[in-house]
Amino acid sequence: MYSKDGETYFIVDAHIALWDARPENRLNIHGKQFIDCFYDYHRNLGPESELWPYEEFLYQGGERLMRDLFDDGYVDHAIFQPAHLGAFFRNGFGQTEEAFALAQRYPDKLTYNHCWDPRFEQAGLDQLRDDAERFGLKGCKLYTAEWQGDSRGYKLNDPWSYRYLETCQELGIRNIHIHKGPTIRPLDRDAFDVADVDKAATDFPELNFVVEHCGLPRLEDFCWIATQEPNVHAGLAVAIPFIHTRPRYFAQIIGELLYWLDEDRIQFSSDYALWTPRWLIERFVDFQIPEDMTEYAPLTVEQKKKILGLNAAAMYGIEVPENLDVAERAVA
């Protein structure tokens, strides 16, 4: 929890990862391109005081993750959103076994979501059923630009994607997190386009579609979709660090999201280990829309509380101390 000026904020970091991009885990040059691009985001968007050495950035490990999030970072609960990237990394980029072991050890602090890829067709669908049982899945993370064989991406409205979404609905995996944001070298920009979310959200109204990175740089497209699809939510991963380097740009992002979506469908995410949550939470609590940006209403304490934790807590059934709630909660 984080407290300031007599207010206490319950924190859910809705998008974290435990990855391994060390040389021995890379299959090819693309693995290095990917982690180098990540590191560029890390060092260019965060404060110099929060910069990690490159070697430490390649692999953080569970002990450091627990310290950065829960000892130093104010986080009450965090949700793993792994990317597999099996075409680039020998044992995958996100470390399934290590992350799941942490979630089993600290179930009050961590939720483990898993990933699937519809291009594996029936074999992958069978694996999804096994994974749902083993991990007790409430959500999954999709990387529509991931490479698989000769394919350099897929769409949520592909026939096999729909079969997987139908299975998620059947299995009670209600929360579908999709990377729809800035491209990452060497992945293709167009494969992250948000347009396919529109049809899927319409056809699966019982599922929540959390668009990670709120569609950047396609914020306007995302907002026009989300305003008519009540089961589409915005994740602030990658968006929120602009609070440091380009605060007026971040004011535009959060202002547009609040205008089109409302405060109940926006979730805080540090995108750990791209950035650590401590400074992001401190900056967001202190942040206010500049007075000359009159098209946007000022941010309220209640809105900040929902975004920083209450919205994700409602979606995942995470218990919130009664005294830290607000009068009106987001509906899962």
mmCIF file of C-alpha atoms in Angstrom:
data_model
loop_
_atom_site.group_PDB
_atom_site.id
_atom_site.type_symbol
_atom_site.label_atom_id
_atom_site.label_comp_id
_atom_site.label_asym_id
_atom_site.label_seq_id
_atom_site.Cartn_x
_atom_site.Cartn_y
_atom_site.Cartn_z
ATOM 1 C CA MET A 1 0.000 0.000 0.000
ATOM 2 C CA TYR A 2 1.005 3.576 -0.531
ATOM 3 C CA SER A 3 -0.013 6.454 1.714
ATOM 4 C CA LYS A 4 0.226 10.181 1.158
ATOM 5 C CA ASP A 5 -1.656 13.270 2.348
ATOM 6 C CA GLY A 6 -3.961 11.194 4.535
ATOM 7 C CA GLU A 7 -4.982 8.836 1.697
ATOM 8 C CA THR A 8 -4.004 5.169 1.372
ATOM 9 C CA TYR A 9 -3.941 3.397 -1.975
ATOM 10 C CA PHE A 10 -4.316 -0.365 -2.462
ATOM 11 C CA ILE A 11 -1.925 -1.307 -5.280
ATOM 12 C CA VAL A 12 -2.366 -4.047 -7.869
ATOM 13 C CA ASP A 13 0.391 -4.198 -10.467
ATOM 14 C CA ALA A 14 -1.580 -5.825 -13.266
ATOM 15 C CA HIS A 15 1.278 -6.543 -15.685
ATOM 16 C CA ILE A 16 4.599 -7.991 -14.534
ATOM 17 C CA ALA A 17 7.022 -10.583 -15.894
ATOM 18 C CA LEU A 18 9.930 -12.702 -14.828
ATOM 19 C CA TRP A 19 12.099 -13.154 -17.929
ATOM 20 C CA ASP A 20 15.395 -14.676 -19.006
ATOM 21 C CA ALA A 21 17.145 -12.985 -21.920
ATOM 22 C CA ARG A 22 20.682 -14.098 -21.054
ATOM 23 C CA PRO A 23 22.822 -15.183 -24.020
ATOM 24 C CA GLU A 24 22.553 -18.887 -23.188
ATOM 25 C CA ASN A 25 18.760 -18.691 -23.526
ATOM 26 C CA ARG A 26 18.743 -16.925 -26.907
ATOM 27 C CA LEU A 27 18.141 -18.943 -30.035
ATOM 28 C CA ASN A 28 19.231 -16.288 -32.542
ATOM 29 C CA ILE A 29 19.949 -12.614 -33.157
ATOM 30 C CA HIS A 30 16.273 -11.803 -32.692
ATOM 31 C CA GLY A 31 16.431 -12.628 -29.004
ATOM 32 C CA LYS A 32 19.136 -10.000 -28.551
ATOM 33 C CA GLN A 33 17.220 -7.506 -30.699
ATOM 34 C CA PHE A 34 14.166 -8.003 -28.510
ATOM 35 C CA ILE A 35 15.857 -7.496 -25.143
ATOM 36 C CA ASP A 36 17.942 -4.606 -26.464
ATOM 37 C CA CYS A 37 14.731 -2.879 -27.544
ATOM 38 C CA PHE A 38 13.291 -3.508 -24.072
ATOM 39 C CA TYR A 39 16.405 -1.987 -22.520
ATOM 40 C CA ASP A 40 16.073 1.091 -24.737
ATOM 41 C CA TYR A 41 12.552 1.615 -23.388
ATOM 42 C CA HIS A 42 13.877 1.108 -19.854
ATOM 43 C CA ARG A 43 16.724 3.605 -20.056
ATOM 44 C CA ASN A 44 14.978 6.240 -22.194
ATOM 45 C CA LEU A 45 11.645 6.501 -20.364
ATOM 46 C CA GLY A 46 12.705 6.053 -16.730
ATOM 47 C CA PRO A 47 14.635 8.342 -14.362
ATOM 48 C CA GLU A 48 18.402 7.963 -14.351
ATOM 49 C CA SER A 49 18.209 6.995 -10.670
ATOM 50 C CA GLU A 50 16.158 3.912 -11.637
ATOM 51 C CA LEU A 51 18.461 2.691 -14.431
ATOM 52 C CA TRP A 52 19.624 -0.935 -14.155
ATOM 53 C CA PRO A 53 22.915 -2.167 -15.574
ATOM 54 C CA TYR A 54 22.315 -4.085 -18.804
ATOM 55 C CA GLU A 55 23.500 -7.426 -17.377
ATOM 56 C CA GLU A 56 21.072 -7.185 -14.467
ATOM 57 C CA PHE A 57 18.246 -6.339 -16.873
ATOM 58 C CA LEU A 58 18.689 -9.629 -18.757
ATOM 59 C CA TYR A 59 17.449 -11.679 -15.805
ATOM 60 C CA GLN A 60 16.156 -10.424 -12.475
ATOM 61 C CA GLY A 61 15.135 -13.608 -10.649
ATOM 62 C CA GLY A 62 12.384 -14.191 -8.147
ATOM 63 C CA GLU A 63 14.152 -12.832 -5.069
ATOM 64 C CA ARG A 64 14.724 -9.442 -6.650
ATOM 65 C CA LEU A 65 11.185 -9.392 -8.068
ATOM 66 C CA MET A 66 9.691 -9.884 -4.618
ATOM 67 C CA ARG A 67 11.894 -7.149 -3.181
ATOM 68 C CA ASP A 68 11.267 -4.625 -5.966
ATOM 69 C CA LEU A 69 7.500 -5.097 -5.917
ATOM 70 C CA PHE A 70 6.522 -5.879 -2.352
ATOM 71 C CA ASP A 71 9.331 -4.647 -0.080
ATOM 72 C CA ASP A 72 10.254 -1.468 -1.924
ATOM 73 C CA GLY A 73 7.448 -0.941 -4.423
ATOM 74 C CA TYR A 74 4.209 -0.541 -2.388
ATOM 75 C CA VAL A 75 2.521 -3.379 -4.332
ATOM 76 C CA ASP A 76 -0.148 -5.453 -2.559
ATOM 77 C CA HIS A 77 -0.774 -7.909 -5.404
ATOM 78 C CA ALA A 78 0.762 -8.440 -8.843
ATOM 79 C CA ILE A 79 -0.275 -10.417 -11.912
ATOM 80 C CA PHE A 80 2.146 -12.251 -14.192
ATOM 81 C CA GLN A 81 1.504 -11.633 -17.906
ATOM 82 C CA PRO A 82 4.124 -13.797 -19.668
ATOM 83 C CA ALA A 83 5.292 -13.702 -23.272
ATOM 84 C CA HIS A 84 6.685 -16.976 -24.597
ATOM 85 C CA LEU A 85 8.569 -15.883 -27.754
ATOM 86 C CA GLY A 86 9.678 -19.423 -28.494
ATOM 87 C CA ALA A 87 11.092 -18.402 -31.878
ATOM 88 C CA PHE A 88 13.681 -16.216 -30.126
ATOM 89 C CA PHE A 89 14.385 -17.896 -26.775
ATOM 90 C CA ARG A 90 15.339 -21.507 -26.112
ATOM 91 C CA ASN A 91 13.328 -21.902 -22.891
ATOM 92 C CA GLY A 92 10.931 -19.072 -23.614
ATOM 93 C CA PHE A 93 11.251 -15.436 -22.611
ATOM 94 C CA GLY A 94 8.811 -15.520 -19.685
ATOM 95 C CA GLN A 95 9.934 -18.117 -17.153
ATOM 96 C CA THR A 96 6.840 -20.234 -16.548
ATOM 97 C CA GLU A 97 8.101 -22.603 -13.874
ATOM 98 C CA GLU A 98 9.883 -19.974 -11.812
ATOM 99 C CA ALA A 99 6.989 -17.523 -11.971
ATOM 100 C CA PHE A 100 4.367 -20.150 -11.166
ATOM 101 C CA ALA A 101 6.451 -21.427 -8.240
ATOM 102 C CA LEU A 102 6.504 -17.893 -6.819
ATOM 103 C CA ALA A 103 2.742 -17.593 -7.256
ATOM 104 C CA GLN A 104 2.251 -20.903 -5.440
ATOM 105 C CA ARG A 105 4.531 -19.759 -2.629
ATOM 106 C CA TYR A 106 2.870 -16.343 -2.296
ATOM 107 C CA PRO A 107 -0.763 -16.782 -3.410
ATOM 108 C CA ASP A 108 -1.825 -13.720 -1.425
ATOM 109 C CA LYS A 109 0.631 -11.597 -3.420
ATOM 110 C CA LEU A 110 0.863 -13.108 -6.910
ATOM 111 C CA THR A 111 -1.478 -14.372 -9.633
ATOM 112 C CA TYR A 112 -0.060 -16.336 -12.547
ATOM 113 C CA ASN A 113 -1.601 -15.884 -15.988
ATOM 114 C CA HIS A 114 -0.359 -17.997 -18.891
ATOM 115 C CA CYS A 115 -0.177 -17.619 -22.663
ATOM 116 C CA TRP A 116 -1.534 -19.459 -25.709
ATOM 117 C CA ASP A 117 -1.085 -19.292 -29.467
ATOM 118 C CA PRO A 118 -3.949 -20.326 -31.797
ATOM 119 C CA ARG A 119 -1.502 -21.333 -34.530
ATOM 120 C CA PHE A 120 -0.802 -24.519 -32.571
ATOM 121 C CA GLU A 121 -4.416 -25.432 -33.367
ATOM 122 C CA GLN A 122 -5.752 -28.583 -31.655
ATOM 123 C CA ALA A 123 -2.512 -29.483 -29.857
ATOM 124 C CA GLY A 124 -2.413 -26.007 -28.351
ATOM 125 C CA LEU A 125 -6.067 -26.193 -27.416
ATOM 126 C CA ASP A 126 -5.434 -29.436 -25.532
ATOM 127 C CA GLN A 127 -2.485 -27.749 -23.819
ATOM 128 C CA LEU A 128 -4.679 -24.819 -22.818
ATOM 129 C CA ARG A 129 -7.052 -27.190 -21.025
ATOM 130 C CA ASP A 130 -4.129 -28.784 -19.179
ATOM 131 C CA ASP A 131 -2.665 -25.383 -18.314
ATOM 132 C CA ALA A 132 -5.991 -24.085 -17.037
ATOM 133 C CA GLU A 133 -6.220 -26.994 -14.608
ATOM 134 C CA ARG A 134 -2.585 -26.890 -13.523
ATOM 135 C CA PHE A 135 -2.276 -23.112 -13.078
ATOM 136 C CA GLY A 136 -5.858 -22.390 -11.991
ATOM 137 C CA LEU A 137 -6.025 -19.735 -14.677
ATOM 138 C CA LYS A 138 -8.195 -16.647 -14.337
ATOM 139 C CA GLY A 139 -6.556 -14.885 -17.275
ATOM 140 C CA CYS A 140 -4.124 -15.203 -20.144
ATOM 141 C CA LYS A 141 -1.701 -12.963 -22.037
ATOM 142 C CA LEU A 142 -1.626 -12.929 -25.834
ATOM 143 C CA TYR A 143 1.128 -11.647 -28.109
ATOM 144 C CA THR A 144 -0.504 -11.359 -31.513
ATOM 145 C CA ALA A 145 2.785 -10.338 -33.190
ATOM 146 C CA GLU A 146 4.724 -13.386 -31.976
ATOM 147 C CA TRP A 147 6.485 -15.351 -34.708
ATOM 148 C CA GLN A 148 5.649 -19.008 -35.290
ATOM 149 C CA GLY A 149 7.221 -20.822 -38.226
ATOM 150 C CA ASP A 150 6.647 -18.696 -41.319
ATOM 151 C CA SER A 151 3.886 -16.724 -39.611
ATOM 152 C CA ARG A 152 4.667 -13.301 -38.154
ATOM 153 C CA GLY A 153 1.447 -12.810 -36.264
ATOM 154 C CA TYR A 154 -2.242 -13.661 -35.978
ATOM 155 C CA LYS A 155 -5.532 -11.904 -35.271
ATOM 156 C CA LEU A 156 -8.014 -12.335 -32.451
ATOM 157 C CA ASN A 157 -10.808 -12.896 -34.958
ATOM 158 C CA ASP A 158 -9.046 -15.746 -36.803
ATOM 159 C CA PRO A 159 -11.097 -18.985 -36.715
ATOM 160 C CA TRP A 160 -8.659 -20.786 -34.435
ATOM 161 C CA SER A 161 -8.451 -17.748 -32.133
ATOM 162 C CA TYR A 162 -12.210 -17.968 -31.714
ATOM 163 C CA ARG A 163 -11.949 -21.643 -30.767
ATOM 164 C CA TYR A 164 -9.438 -20.719 -28.067
ATOM 165 C CA LEU A 165 -11.615 -17.865 -26.814
ATOM 166 C CA GLU A 166 -14.606 -20.210 -26.704
ATOM 167 C CA THR A 167 -12.520 -22.616 -24.631
ATOM 168 C CA CYS A 168 -11.430 -19.817 -22.293
ATOM 169 C CA GLN A 169 -15.067 -18.934 -21.769
ATOM 170 C CA GLU A 170 -15.918 -22.572 -21.100
ATOM 171 C CA LEU A 171 -13.045 -22.925 -18.604
ATOM 172 C CA GLY A 172 -13.806 -19.707 -16.752
ATOM 173 C CA ILE A 173 -10.714 -17.863 -18.001
ATOM 174 C CA ARG A 174 -12.472 -14.524 -18.220
ATOM 175 C CA ASN A 175 -9.603 -12.056 -18.535
ATOM 176 C CA ILE A 176 -7.875 -11.849 -21.906
ATOM 177 C CA HIS A 177 -4.848 -9.539 -21.856
ATOM 178 C CA ILE A 178 -3.518 -8.627 -25.297
ATOM 179 C CA HIS A 179 -0.314 -6.779 -26.136
ATOM 180 C CA LYS A 180 -1.569 -4.016 -28.407
ATOM 181 C CA GLY A 181 1.046 -1.342 -28.104
ATOM 182 C CA PRO A 182 4.415 -0.171 -29.348
ATOM 183 C CA THR A 183 6.264 -2.529 -31.609
ATOM 184 C CA ILE A 184 9.342 -4.292 -30.278
ATOM 185 C CA ARG A 185 12.183 -5.186 -32.585
ATOM 186 C CA PRO A 186 12.029 -7.417 -34.627
ATOM 187 C CA LEU A 187 8.233 -7.852 -34.355
ATOM 188 C CA ASP A 188 5.947 -6.195 -36.894
ATOM 189 C CA ARG A 189 4.001 -3.044 -36.076
ATOM 190 C CA ASP A 190 0.858 -4.038 -37.982
ATOM 191 C CA ALA A 191 0.535 -7.299 -36.036
ATOM 192 C CA PHE A 192 -0.150 -5.232 -32.899
ATOM 193 C CA ASP A 193 -3.030 -3.301 -34.472
ATOM 194 C CA VAL A 194 -6.064 -3.010 -32.168
ATOM 195 C CA ALA A 195 -8.761 -3.487 -34.823
ATOM 196 C CA ASP A 196 -9.252 -7.206 -34.168
ATOM 197 C CA VAL A 197 -10.201 -6.505 -30.534
ATOM 198 C CA ASP A 198 -13.433 -4.888 -31.731
ATOM 199 C CA LYS A 199 -14.970 -8.006 -33.259
ATOM 200 C CA ALA A 200 -13.749 -10.369 -30.533
ATOM 201 C CA ALA A 201 -15.115 -8.163 -27.756
ATOM 202 C CA THR A 202 -18.494 -8.017 -29.492
ATOM 203 C CA ASP A 203 -18.674 -11.765 -30.028
ATOM 204 C CA PHE A 204 -17.473 -12.690 -26.511
ATOM 205 C CA PRO A 205 -19.306 -10.280 -24.172
ATOM 206 C CA GLU A 206 -18.659 -12.493 -21.132
ATOM 207 C CA LEU A 207 -14.886 -12.059 -21.480
ATOM 208 C CA ASN A 208 -12.855 -9.034 -20.400
ATOM 209 C CA PHE A 209 -10.375 -7.829 -23.018
ATOM 210 C CA VAL A 210 -7.572 -5.860 -21.368
ATOM 211 C CA VAL A 211 -5.643 -4.043 -24.070
ATOM 212 C CA GLU A 212 -2.164 -3.717 -22.645
ATOM 213 C CA HIS A 213 -0.395 -0.458 -23.475
ATOM 214 C CA CYS A 214 -3.866 0.941 -24.357
ATOM 215 C CA GLY A 215 -3.163 0.490 -28.049
ATOM 216 C CA LEU A 216 -0.304 3.014 -28.284
ATOM 217 C CA PRO A 217 0.476 4.552 -30.699
ATOM 218 C CA ARG A 218 -3.123 3.877 -31.839
ATOM 219 C CA LEU A 219 -4.764 5.509 -28.816
ATOM 220 C CA GLU A 220 -7.579 7.088 -30.805
ATOM 221 C CA ASP A 221 -8.471 3.778 -32.496
ATOM 222 C CA PHE A 222 -8.466 2.041 -29.133
ATOM 223 C CA CYS A 223 -10.680 4.648 -27.484
ATOM 224 C CA TRP A 224 -13.269 4.519 -30.269
ATOM 225 C CA ILE A 225 -13.433 0.731 -29.870
ATOM 226 C CA ALA A 226 -13.517 0.760 -26.079
ATOM 227 C CA THR A 227 -16.232 3.372 -25.797
ATOM 228 C CA GLN A 228 -18.705 1.041 -27.552
ATOM 229 C CA GLU A 229 -17.438 -2.261 -26.098
ATOM 230 C CA PRO A 230 -18.025 -2.265 -22.312
ATOM 231 C CA ASN A 231 -15.827 -5.357 -21.830
ATOM 232 C CA VAL A 232 -12.703 -3.643 -23.220
ATOM 233 C CA HIS A 233 -10.252 -2.279 -20.636
ATOM 234 C CA ALA A 234 -6.996 -0.280 -20.809
ATOM 235 C CA GLY A 235 -3.690 -1.372 -19.290
ATOM 236 C CA LEU A 236 -1.229 1.456 -18.615
ATOM 237 C CA ALA A 237 1.970 -0.557 -19.126
ATOM 238 C CA VAL A 238 4.436 1.490 -21.224
ATOM 239 C CA ALA A 239 2.023 4.454 -21.159
ATOM 240 C CA ILE A 240 2.607 5.441 -17.540
ATOM 241 C CA PRO A 241 6.417 5.981 -17.711
ATOM 242 C CA PHE A 242 5.742 8.963 -19.987
ATOM 243 C CA ILE A 243 4.721 10.657 -16.745
ATOM 244 C CA HIS A 244 8.479 11.253 -16.348
ATOM 245 C CA THR A 245 9.792 12.032 -19.829
ATOM 246 C CA ARG A 246 6.687 13.620 -21.413
ATOM 247 C CA PRO A 247 4.157 14.518 -18.707
ATOM 248 C CA ARG A 248 1.897 16.445 -21.087
ATOM 249 C CA TYR A 249 1.728 13.439 -23.389
ATOM 250 C CA PHE A 250 0.805 11.260 -20.427
ATOM 251 C CA ALA A 251 -1.840 13.842 -19.462
ATOM 252 C CA GLN A 252 -3.320 13.443 -22.940
ATOM 253 C CA ILE A 253 -3.288 9.629 -22.660
ATOM 254 C CA ILE A 254 -4.952 9.475 -19.255
ATOM 255 C CA GLY A 255 -7.309 12.326 -20.144
ATOM 256 C CA GLU A 256 -8.524 10.569 -23.286
ATOM 257 C CA LEU A 257 -8.910 7.240 -21.479
ATOM 258 C CA LEU A 258 -10.993 8.823 -18.722
ATOM 259 C CA TYR A 259 -13.128 10.671 -21.270
ATOM 260 C CA TRP A 260 -13.912 7.641 -23.432
ATOM 261 C CA LEU A 261 -13.750 4.706 -20.999
ATOM 262 C CA ASP A 262 -14.302 6.113 -17.480
ATOM 263 C CA GLU A 263 -12.228 5.348 -14.384
ATOM 264 C CA ASP A 264 -13.501 1.768 -13.902
ATOM 265 C CA ARG A 265 -11.754 0.287 -16.939
ATOM 266 C CA ILE A 266 -8.157 1.483 -16.537
ATOM 267 C CA GLN A 267 -5.470 -0.570 -14.759
ATOM 268 C CA PHE A 268 -2.074 0.403 -13.398
ATOM 269 C CA SER A 269 0.853 -1.670 -14.625
ATOM 270 C CA SER A 270 4.561 -1.107 -14.087
ATOM 271 C CA ASP A 271 5.472 -3.657 -16.769
ATOM 272 C CA TYR A 272 8.139 -4.946 -14.384
ATOM 273 C CA ALA A 273 11.027 -5.472 -15.026
ATOM 274 C CA LEU A 274 10.938 -2.803 -17.716
ATOM 275 C CA TRP A 275 10.366 -0.407 -14.822
ATOM 276 C CA THR A 276 9.910 -0.756 -11.086
ATOM 277 C CA PRO A 277 6.591 0.279 -9.536
ATOM 278 C CA ARG A 278 7.788 2.547 -6.706
ATOM 279 C CA TRP A 279 8.551 5.685 -8.679
ATOM 280 C CA LEU A 280 5.591 5.192 -11.025
ATOM 281 C CA ILE A 281 3.141 4.998 -8.109
ATOM 282 C CA GLU A 282 4.660 8.024 -6.390
ATOM 283 C CA ARG A 283 4.541 10.085 -9.585
ATOM 284 C CA PHE A 284 0.984 9.035 -10.453
ATOM 285 C CA VAL A 285 -0.394 9.921 -7.011
ATOM 286 C CA ASP A 286 1.248 13.360 -7.328
ATOM 287 C CA PHE A 287 0.237 13.829 -10.968
ATOM 288 C CA GLN A 288 -2.376 16.313 -12.099
ATOM 289 C CA ILE A 289 -3.623 17.367 -15.531
ATOM 290 C CA PRO A 290 -1.975 20.711 -16.410
ATOM 291 C CA GLU A 291 -4.379 23.613 -15.896
ATOM 292 C CA ASP A 292 -4.060 24.807 -19.480
ATOM 293 C CA MET A 293 -5.254 21.422 -20.836
ATOM 294 C CA THR A 294 -8.839 22.465 -20.211
ATOM 295 C CA GLU A 295 -10.382 19.759 -22.379
ATOM 296 C CA TYR A 296 -9.649 17.251 -19.586
ATOM 297 C CA ALA A 297 -11.098 17.222 -16.075
ATOM 298 C CA PRO A 298 -8.717 17.145 -13.102
ATOM 299 C CA LEU A 299 -7.827 13.699 -11.736
ATOM 300 C CA THR A 300 -9.500 12.848 -8.429
ATOM 301 C CA VAL A 301 -8.192 10.764 -5.547
ATOM 302 C CA GLU A 302 -11.026 8.277 -6.125
ATOM 303 C CA GLN A 303 -10.038 7.857 -9.773
ATOM 304 C CA LYS A 304 -6.411 7.271 -8.820
ATOM 305 C CA LYS A 305 -7.409 4.660 -6.236
ATOM 306 C CA LYS A 306 -9.430 2.732 -8.806
ATOM 307 C CA ILE A 307 -6.694 2.869 -11.434
ATOM 308 C CA LEU A 308 -3.875 1.945 -9.045
ATOM 309 C CA GLY A 309 -5.548 -1.169 -7.734
ATOM 310 C CA LEU A 310 -9.272 -1.374 -7.173
ATOM 311 C CA ASN A 311 -10.176 -2.034 -10.816
ATOM 312 C CA ALA A 312 -7.817 -4.995 -11.216
ATOM 313 C CA ALA A 313 -8.774 -6.261 -7.758
ATOM 314 C CA ALA A 314 -12.432 -6.325 -8.804
ATOM 315 C CA MET A 315 -11.616 -8.133 -12.050
ATOM 316 C CA TYR A 316 -9.554 -10.839 -10.308
ATOM 317 C CA GLY A 317 -11.480 -11.172 -7.063
ATOM 318 C CA ILE A 318 -8.576 -9.882 -4.966
ATOM 319 C CA GLU A 319 -9.647 -9.006 -1.444
ATOM 320 C CA VAL A 320 -9.321 -5.331 -0.570
ATOM 321 C CA PRO A 321 -9.373 -4.147 3.062
ATOM 322 C CA GLU A 322 -12.731 -2.496 3.634
ATOM 323 C CA ASN A 323 -11.232 0.794 4.746
ATOM 324 C CA LEU A 324 -9.278 1.083 1.465
ATOM 325 C CA ASP A 325 -12.255 0.742 -0.852
ATOM 326 C CA VAL A 326 -14.230 3.607 -2.401
ATOM 327 C CA ALA A 327 -17.978 4.052 -2.433
ATOM 328 C CA GLU A 328 -18.455 2.720 -5.948
ATOM 329 C CA ARG A 329 -16.440 -0.218 -7.217
ATOM 330 C CA ALA A 330 -15.767 -1.265 -10.772
ATOM 331 C CA VAL A 331 -17.904 -4.207 -11.911
ATOM 332 C CA ALA A 332 -15.950 -7.297 -12.987
#
